[in-house]
mmCIF file of C-alpha atoms in Angstrom:
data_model
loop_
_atom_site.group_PDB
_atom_site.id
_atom_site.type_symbol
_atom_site.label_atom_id
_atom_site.label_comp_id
_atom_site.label_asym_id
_atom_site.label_seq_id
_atom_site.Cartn_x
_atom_site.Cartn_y
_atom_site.Cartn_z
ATOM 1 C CA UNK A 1 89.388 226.033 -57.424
ATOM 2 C CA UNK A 2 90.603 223.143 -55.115
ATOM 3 C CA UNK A 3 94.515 222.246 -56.667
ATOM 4 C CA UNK A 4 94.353 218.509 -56.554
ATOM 5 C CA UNK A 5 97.978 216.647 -56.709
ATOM 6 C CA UNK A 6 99.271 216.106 -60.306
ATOM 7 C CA UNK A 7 100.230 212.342 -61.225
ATOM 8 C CA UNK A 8 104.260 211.653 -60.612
ATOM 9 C CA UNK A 9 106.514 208.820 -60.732
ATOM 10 C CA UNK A 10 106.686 207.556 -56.970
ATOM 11 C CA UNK A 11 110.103 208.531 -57.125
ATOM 12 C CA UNK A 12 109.444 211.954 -58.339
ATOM 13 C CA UNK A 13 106.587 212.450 -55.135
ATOM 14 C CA UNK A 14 107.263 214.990 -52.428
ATOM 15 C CA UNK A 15 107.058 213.033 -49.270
ATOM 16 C CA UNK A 16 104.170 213.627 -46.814
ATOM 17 C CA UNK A 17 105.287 216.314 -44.049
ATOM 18 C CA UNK A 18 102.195 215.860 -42.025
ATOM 19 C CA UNK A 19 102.460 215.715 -38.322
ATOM 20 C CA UNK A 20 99.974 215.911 -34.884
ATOM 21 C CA UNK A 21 97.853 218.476 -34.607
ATOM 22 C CA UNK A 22 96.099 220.677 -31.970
ATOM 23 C CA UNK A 23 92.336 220.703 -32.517
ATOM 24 C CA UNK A 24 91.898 224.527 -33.422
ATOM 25 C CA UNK A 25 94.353 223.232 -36.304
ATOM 26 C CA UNK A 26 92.467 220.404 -37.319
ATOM 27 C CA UNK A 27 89.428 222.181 -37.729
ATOM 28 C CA UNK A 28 90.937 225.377 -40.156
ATOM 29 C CA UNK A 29 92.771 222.388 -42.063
ATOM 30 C CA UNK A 30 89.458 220.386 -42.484
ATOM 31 C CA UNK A 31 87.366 223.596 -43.085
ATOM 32 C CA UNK A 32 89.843 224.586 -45.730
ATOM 33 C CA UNK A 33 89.482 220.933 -47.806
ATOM 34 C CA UNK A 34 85.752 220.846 -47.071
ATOM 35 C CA UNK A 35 85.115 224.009 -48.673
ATOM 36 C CA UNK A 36 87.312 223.804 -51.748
ATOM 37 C CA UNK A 37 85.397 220.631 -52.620
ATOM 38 C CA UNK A 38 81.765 222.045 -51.611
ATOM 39 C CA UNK A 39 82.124 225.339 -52.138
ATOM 40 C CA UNK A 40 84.641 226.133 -55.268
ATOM 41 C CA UNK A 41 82.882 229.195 -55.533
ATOM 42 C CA UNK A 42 84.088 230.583 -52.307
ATOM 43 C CA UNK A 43 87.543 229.133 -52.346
ATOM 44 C CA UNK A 44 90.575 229.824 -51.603
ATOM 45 C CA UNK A 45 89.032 231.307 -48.313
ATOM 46 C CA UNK A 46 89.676 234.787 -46.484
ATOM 47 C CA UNK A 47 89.482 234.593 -42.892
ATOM 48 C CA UNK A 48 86.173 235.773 -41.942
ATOM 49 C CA UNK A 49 85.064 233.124 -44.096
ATOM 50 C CA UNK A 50 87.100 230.025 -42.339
ATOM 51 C CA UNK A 51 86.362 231.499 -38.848
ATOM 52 C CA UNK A 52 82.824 231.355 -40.150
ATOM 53 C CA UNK A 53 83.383 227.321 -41.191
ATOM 54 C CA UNK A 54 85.130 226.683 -38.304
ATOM 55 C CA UNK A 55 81.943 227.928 -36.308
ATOM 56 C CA UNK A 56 79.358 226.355 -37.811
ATOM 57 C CA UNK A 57 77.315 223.968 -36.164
ATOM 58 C CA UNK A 58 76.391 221.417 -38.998
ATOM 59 C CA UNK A 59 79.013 218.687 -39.720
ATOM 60 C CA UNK A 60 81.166 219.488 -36.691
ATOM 61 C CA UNK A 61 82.045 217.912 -33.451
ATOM 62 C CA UNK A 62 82.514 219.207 -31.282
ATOM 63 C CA UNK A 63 80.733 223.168 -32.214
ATOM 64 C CA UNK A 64 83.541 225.588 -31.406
ATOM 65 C CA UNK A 65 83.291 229.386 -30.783
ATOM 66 C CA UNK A 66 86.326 230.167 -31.840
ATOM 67 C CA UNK A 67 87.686 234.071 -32.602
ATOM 68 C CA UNK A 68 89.201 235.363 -36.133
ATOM 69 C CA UNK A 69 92.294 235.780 -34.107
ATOM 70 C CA UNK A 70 92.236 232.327 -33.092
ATOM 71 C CA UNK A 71 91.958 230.918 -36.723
ATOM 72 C CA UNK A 72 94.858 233.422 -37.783
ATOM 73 C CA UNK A 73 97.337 232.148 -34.957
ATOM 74 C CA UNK A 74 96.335 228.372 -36.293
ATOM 75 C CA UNK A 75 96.218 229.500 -40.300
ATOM 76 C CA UNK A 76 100.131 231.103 -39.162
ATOM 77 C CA UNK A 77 101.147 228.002 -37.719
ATOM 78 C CA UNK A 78 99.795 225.626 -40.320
ATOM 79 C CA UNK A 79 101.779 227.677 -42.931
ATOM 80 C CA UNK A 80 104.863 226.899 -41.254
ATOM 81 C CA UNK A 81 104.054 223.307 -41.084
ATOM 82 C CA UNK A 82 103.810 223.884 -45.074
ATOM 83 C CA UNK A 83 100.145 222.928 -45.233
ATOM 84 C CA UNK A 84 98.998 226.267 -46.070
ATOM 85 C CA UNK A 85 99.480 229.019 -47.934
ATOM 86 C CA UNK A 86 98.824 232.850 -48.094
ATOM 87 C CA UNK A 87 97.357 233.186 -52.177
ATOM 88 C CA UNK A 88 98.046 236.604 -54.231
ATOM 89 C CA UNK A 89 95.716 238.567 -56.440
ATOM 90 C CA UNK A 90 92.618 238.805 -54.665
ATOM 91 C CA UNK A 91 92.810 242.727 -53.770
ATOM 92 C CA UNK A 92 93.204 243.697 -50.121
ATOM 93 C CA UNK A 93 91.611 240.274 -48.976
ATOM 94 C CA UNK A 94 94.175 237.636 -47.728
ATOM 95 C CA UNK A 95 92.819 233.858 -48.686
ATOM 96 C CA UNK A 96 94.331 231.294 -48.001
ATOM 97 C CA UNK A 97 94.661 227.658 -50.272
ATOM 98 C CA UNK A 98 95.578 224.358 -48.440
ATOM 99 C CA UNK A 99 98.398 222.050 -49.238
ATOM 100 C CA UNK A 100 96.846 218.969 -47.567
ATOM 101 C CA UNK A 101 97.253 216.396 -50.613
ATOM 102 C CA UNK A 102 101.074 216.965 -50.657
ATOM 103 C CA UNK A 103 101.430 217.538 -46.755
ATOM 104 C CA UNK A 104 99.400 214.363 -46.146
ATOM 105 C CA UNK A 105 100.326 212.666 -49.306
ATOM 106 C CA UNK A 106 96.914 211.222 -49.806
ATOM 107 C CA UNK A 107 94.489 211.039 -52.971
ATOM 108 C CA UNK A 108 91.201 212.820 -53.992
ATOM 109 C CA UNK A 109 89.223 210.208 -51.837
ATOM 110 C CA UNK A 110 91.696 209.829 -49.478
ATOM 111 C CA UNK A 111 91.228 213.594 -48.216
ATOM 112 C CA UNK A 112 87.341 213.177 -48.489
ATOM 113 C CA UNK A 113 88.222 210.429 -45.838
ATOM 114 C CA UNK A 114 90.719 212.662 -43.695
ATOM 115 C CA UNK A 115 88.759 215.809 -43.894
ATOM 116 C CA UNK A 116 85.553 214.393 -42.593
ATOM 117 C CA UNK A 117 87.367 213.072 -39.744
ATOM 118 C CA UNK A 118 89.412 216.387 -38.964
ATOM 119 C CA UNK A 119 85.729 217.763 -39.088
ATOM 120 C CA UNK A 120 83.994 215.022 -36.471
ATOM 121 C CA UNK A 121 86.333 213.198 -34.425
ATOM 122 C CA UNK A 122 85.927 209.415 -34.228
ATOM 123 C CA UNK A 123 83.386 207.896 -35.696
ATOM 124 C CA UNK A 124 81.776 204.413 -37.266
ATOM 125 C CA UNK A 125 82.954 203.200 -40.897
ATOM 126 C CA UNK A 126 79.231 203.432 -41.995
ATOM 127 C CA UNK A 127 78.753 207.282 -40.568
ATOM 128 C CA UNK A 128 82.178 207.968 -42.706
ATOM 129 C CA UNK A 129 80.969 206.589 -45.542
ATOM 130 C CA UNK A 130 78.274 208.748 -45.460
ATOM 131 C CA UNK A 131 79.414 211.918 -44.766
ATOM 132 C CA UNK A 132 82.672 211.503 -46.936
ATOM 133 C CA UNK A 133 80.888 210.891 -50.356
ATOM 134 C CA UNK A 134 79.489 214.463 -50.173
ATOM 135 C CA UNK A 135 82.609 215.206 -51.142
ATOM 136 C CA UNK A 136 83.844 212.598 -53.688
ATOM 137 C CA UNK A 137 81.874 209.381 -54.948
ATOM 138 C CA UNK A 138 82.130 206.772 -52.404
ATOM 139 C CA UNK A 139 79.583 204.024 -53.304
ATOM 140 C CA UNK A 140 79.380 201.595 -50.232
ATOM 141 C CA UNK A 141 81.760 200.324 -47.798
ATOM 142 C CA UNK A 142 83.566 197.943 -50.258
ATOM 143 C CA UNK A 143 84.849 201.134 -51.773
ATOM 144 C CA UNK A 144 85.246 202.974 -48.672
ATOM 145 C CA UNK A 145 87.925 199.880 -46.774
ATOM 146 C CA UNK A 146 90.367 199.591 -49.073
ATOM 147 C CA UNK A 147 91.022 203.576 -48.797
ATOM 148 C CA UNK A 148 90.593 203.082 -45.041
ATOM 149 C CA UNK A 149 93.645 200.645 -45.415
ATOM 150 C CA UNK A 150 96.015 202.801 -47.254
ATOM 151 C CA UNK A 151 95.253 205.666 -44.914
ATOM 152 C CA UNK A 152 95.820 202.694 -41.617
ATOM 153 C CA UNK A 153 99.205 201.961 -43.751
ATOM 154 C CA UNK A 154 99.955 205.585 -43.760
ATOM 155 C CA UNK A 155 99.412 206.296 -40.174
ATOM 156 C CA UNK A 156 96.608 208.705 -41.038
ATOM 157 C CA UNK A 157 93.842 206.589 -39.561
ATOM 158 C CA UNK A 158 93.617 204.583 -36.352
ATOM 159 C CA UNK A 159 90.943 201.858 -35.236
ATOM 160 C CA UNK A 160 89.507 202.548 -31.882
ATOM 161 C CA UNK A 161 87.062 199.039 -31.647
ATOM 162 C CA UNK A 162 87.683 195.921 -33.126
ATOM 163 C CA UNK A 163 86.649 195.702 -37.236
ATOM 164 C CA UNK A 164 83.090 194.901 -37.748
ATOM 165 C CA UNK A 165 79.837 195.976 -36.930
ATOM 166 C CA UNK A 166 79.896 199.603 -35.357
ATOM 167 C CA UNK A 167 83.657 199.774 -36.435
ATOM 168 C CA UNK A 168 85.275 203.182 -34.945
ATOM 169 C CA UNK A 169 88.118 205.274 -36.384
ATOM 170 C CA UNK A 170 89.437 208.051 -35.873
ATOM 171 C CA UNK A 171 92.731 210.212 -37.713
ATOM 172 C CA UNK A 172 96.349 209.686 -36.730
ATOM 173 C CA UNK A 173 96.420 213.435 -36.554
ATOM 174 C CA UNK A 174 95.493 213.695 -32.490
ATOM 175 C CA UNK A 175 98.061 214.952 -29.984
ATOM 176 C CA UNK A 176 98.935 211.684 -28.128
ATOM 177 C CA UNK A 177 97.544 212.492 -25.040
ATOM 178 C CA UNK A 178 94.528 212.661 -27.009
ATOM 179 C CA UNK A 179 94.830 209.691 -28.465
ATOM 180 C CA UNK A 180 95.557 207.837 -25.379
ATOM 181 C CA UNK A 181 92.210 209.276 -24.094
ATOM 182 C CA UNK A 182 90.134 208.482 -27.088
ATOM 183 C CA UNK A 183 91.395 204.879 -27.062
ATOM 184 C CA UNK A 184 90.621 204.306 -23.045
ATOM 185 C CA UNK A 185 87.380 205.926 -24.152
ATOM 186 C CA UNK A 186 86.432 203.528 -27.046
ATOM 187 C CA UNK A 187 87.688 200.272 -24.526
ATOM 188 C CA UNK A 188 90.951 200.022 -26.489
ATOM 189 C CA UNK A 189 94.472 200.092 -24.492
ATOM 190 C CA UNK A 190 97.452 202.173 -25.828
ATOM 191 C CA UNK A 191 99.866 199.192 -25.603
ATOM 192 C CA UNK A 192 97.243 196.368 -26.363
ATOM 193 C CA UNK A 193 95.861 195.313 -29.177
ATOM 194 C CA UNK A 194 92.758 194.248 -27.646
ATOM 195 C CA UNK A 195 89.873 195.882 -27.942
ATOM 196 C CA UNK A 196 86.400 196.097 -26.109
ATOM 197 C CA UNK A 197 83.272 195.961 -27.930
ATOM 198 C CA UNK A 198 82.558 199.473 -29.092
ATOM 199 C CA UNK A 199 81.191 202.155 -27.533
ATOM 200 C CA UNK A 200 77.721 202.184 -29.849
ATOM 201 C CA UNK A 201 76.854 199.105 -27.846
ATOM 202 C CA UNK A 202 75.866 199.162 -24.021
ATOM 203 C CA UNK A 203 78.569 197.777 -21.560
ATOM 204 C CA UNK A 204 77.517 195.227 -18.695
ATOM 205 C CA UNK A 205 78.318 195.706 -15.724
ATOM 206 C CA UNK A 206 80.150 192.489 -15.462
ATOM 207 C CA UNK A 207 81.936 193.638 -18.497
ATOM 208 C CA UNK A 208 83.682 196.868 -16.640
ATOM 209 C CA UNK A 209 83.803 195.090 -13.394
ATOM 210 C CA UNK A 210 87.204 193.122 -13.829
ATOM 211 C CA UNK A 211 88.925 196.025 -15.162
ATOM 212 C CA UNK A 212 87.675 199.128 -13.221
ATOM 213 C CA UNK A 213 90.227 201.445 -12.545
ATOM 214 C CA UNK A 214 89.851 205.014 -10.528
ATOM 215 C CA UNK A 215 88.452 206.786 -13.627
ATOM 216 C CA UNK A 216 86.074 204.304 -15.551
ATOM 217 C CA UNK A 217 83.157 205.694 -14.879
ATOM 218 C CA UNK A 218 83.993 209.209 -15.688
ATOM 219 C CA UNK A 219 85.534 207.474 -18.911
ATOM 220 C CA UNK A 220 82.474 205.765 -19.356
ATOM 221 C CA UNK A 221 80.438 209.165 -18.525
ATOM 222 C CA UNK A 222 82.471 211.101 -21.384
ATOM 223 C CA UNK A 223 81.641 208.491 -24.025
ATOM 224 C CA UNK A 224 77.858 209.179 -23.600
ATOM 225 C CA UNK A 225 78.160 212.320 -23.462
ATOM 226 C CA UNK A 226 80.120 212.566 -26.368
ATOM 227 C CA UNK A 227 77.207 210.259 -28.082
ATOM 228 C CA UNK A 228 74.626 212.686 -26.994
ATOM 229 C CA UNK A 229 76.290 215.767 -28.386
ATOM 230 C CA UNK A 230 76.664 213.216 -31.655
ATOM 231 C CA UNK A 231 73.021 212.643 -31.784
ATOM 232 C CA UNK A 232 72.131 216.527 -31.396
ATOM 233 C CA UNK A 233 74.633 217.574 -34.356
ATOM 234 C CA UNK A 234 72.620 214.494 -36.625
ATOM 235 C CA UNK A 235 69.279 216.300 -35.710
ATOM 236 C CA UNK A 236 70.443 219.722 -35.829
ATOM 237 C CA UNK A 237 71.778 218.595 -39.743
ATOM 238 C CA UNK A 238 68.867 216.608 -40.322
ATOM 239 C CA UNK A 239 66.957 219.732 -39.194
ATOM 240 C CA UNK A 240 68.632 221.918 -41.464
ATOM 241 C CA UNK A 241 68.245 219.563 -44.287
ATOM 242 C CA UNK A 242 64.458 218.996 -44.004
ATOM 243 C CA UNK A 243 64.297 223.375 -44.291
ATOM 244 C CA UNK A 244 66.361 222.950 -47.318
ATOM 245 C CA UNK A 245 63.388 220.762 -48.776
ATOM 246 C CA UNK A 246 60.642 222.528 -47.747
ATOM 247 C CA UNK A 247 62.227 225.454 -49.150
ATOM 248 C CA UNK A 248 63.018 223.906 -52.334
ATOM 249 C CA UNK A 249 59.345 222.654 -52.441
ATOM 250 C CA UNK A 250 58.297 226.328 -51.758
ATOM 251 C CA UNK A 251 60.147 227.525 -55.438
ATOM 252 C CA UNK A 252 58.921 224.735 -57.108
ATOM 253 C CA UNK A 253 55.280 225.194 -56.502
ATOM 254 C CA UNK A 254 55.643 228.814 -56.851
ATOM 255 C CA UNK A 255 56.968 228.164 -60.117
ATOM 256 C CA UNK A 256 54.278 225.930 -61.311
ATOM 257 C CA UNK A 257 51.707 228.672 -59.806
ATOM 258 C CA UNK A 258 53.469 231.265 -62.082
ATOM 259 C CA UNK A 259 53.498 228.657 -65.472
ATOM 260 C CA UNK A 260 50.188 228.189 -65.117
ATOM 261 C CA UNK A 261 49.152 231.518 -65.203
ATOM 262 C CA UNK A 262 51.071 232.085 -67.895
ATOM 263 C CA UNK A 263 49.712 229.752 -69.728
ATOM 264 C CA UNK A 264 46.170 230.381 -68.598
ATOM 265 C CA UNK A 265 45.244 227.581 -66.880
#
């Protein structure tokens, strides 16, 4: 079962030890906190099972290939940084259990929030929303801004466009090259706080012209590529979910066929 952080006096609280991450690292992390609050059943996780979550195509950007080897380098590393651990008593399986409330030093919600961005990258307030309350209750995006804020207090999550309509975030957990890239991506300067419209909407040309440098375009040609490889994962999940249905609707009518003959009807 997923350890959640027990209620102290703020004096008493171990104080977040988080720090940047690579992105094979961010991915085991996030796979680790998705699973223990989707899949209790399979958690803590051996790692076959968080090379398989790491792979899998639904609910990640971008879709990684990555090798059990890889994933037990990163799970090694992680449990140095102290936001991991190796868990006894499960035969001659090694699982592992995270430590990302007290290494982060965030809430229930809070790591719904950070683990669906570990997960995905950037992405708009509304898609967060979304994704986030499969793991804990997040109603609408009254609920979801004022965790957003304690998380933008905490460092743990940036703005990459302006607030409003199509507003972008991503975690404070990037590498800052990274960073630095993702913001030139979004229209955002490292050093300035202003910000470009964002990237959802279509740029004019007399909108880049002023500020061109050598690499805009290629800048410009990552960000829709990025939003094409976004729209695929939607469809491939949307895909997956409609098979889910029709499956489900498969059992139910095969159940009703079965009642009825029982009952002779």
């Amino acid at each position: 079962m997923e350890q959640t952080p027990n209620p102290t006096n703020a004096s008493d609280a171990p104080q977040p030890k988080w720090q940047p991450l690579g992105a094979i690292d961010r991915r085991v992390a996030g796979v680790l906190a998705e699973k223990a609050k989707t899949t209790p059943d399979i958690y803590p996780m051996s790692l076959n099972a968080i090379c398989t979550g790491c792979n899998q195509k639904s609910n990640r950007f971008p879709v990684m290939s990555l090798e059990p080897d890889d994933v037990e380098e990163s799970l090694d590393r992680l449990r140095e940084m102290g936001a991991v651990t190796l868990v006894e008593g499960y035969g001659r399986v090694t699982k592992y259990r995270h430590y990302l409330y007290q290494w982060l030093g965030v809430g229930k919600v809070e790591l719904a929030v950070m683990t669906e961005l570990l997960l995905r990258g950037p992405q708009t307030v509304g898609e967060l929303r979304g994704r986030a309350a499969r793991m804990e209750p997040i109603a609408d995006l009254a609920a979801l801004r004022p965790v957003l804020a304690e998380l933008q207090e905490k460092g743990l999550v940036i703005s990459l466009t302006p607030e409003g309509r199509g507003h972008v975030v991503t975690h404070g957990l990037h590498l800052p090259d990274e960073l630095q890239r993702l913001r030139l991506e979004h229209g955002r300067s490292v050093d300035s706080p202003r910000a470009a419209r964002p990237s959802s909407e279509p740029l004019s040309q007399a909108a880049v012209a002023p500020a061109a440098s050598p690499g805009i375009e290629q800048q410009i040609i990552a960000v829709i590529r990025s939003d094409i490889e976004e729209l695929k994962s939607q469809l491939t999940q949307l895909r997956s979910d409609l098979d889910q249905l029709v499956a489900a609707n498969e059992r139910i009518d095969g159940d009703v066929r079965q009642l009825k003959d029982a009952l002779g009807a």
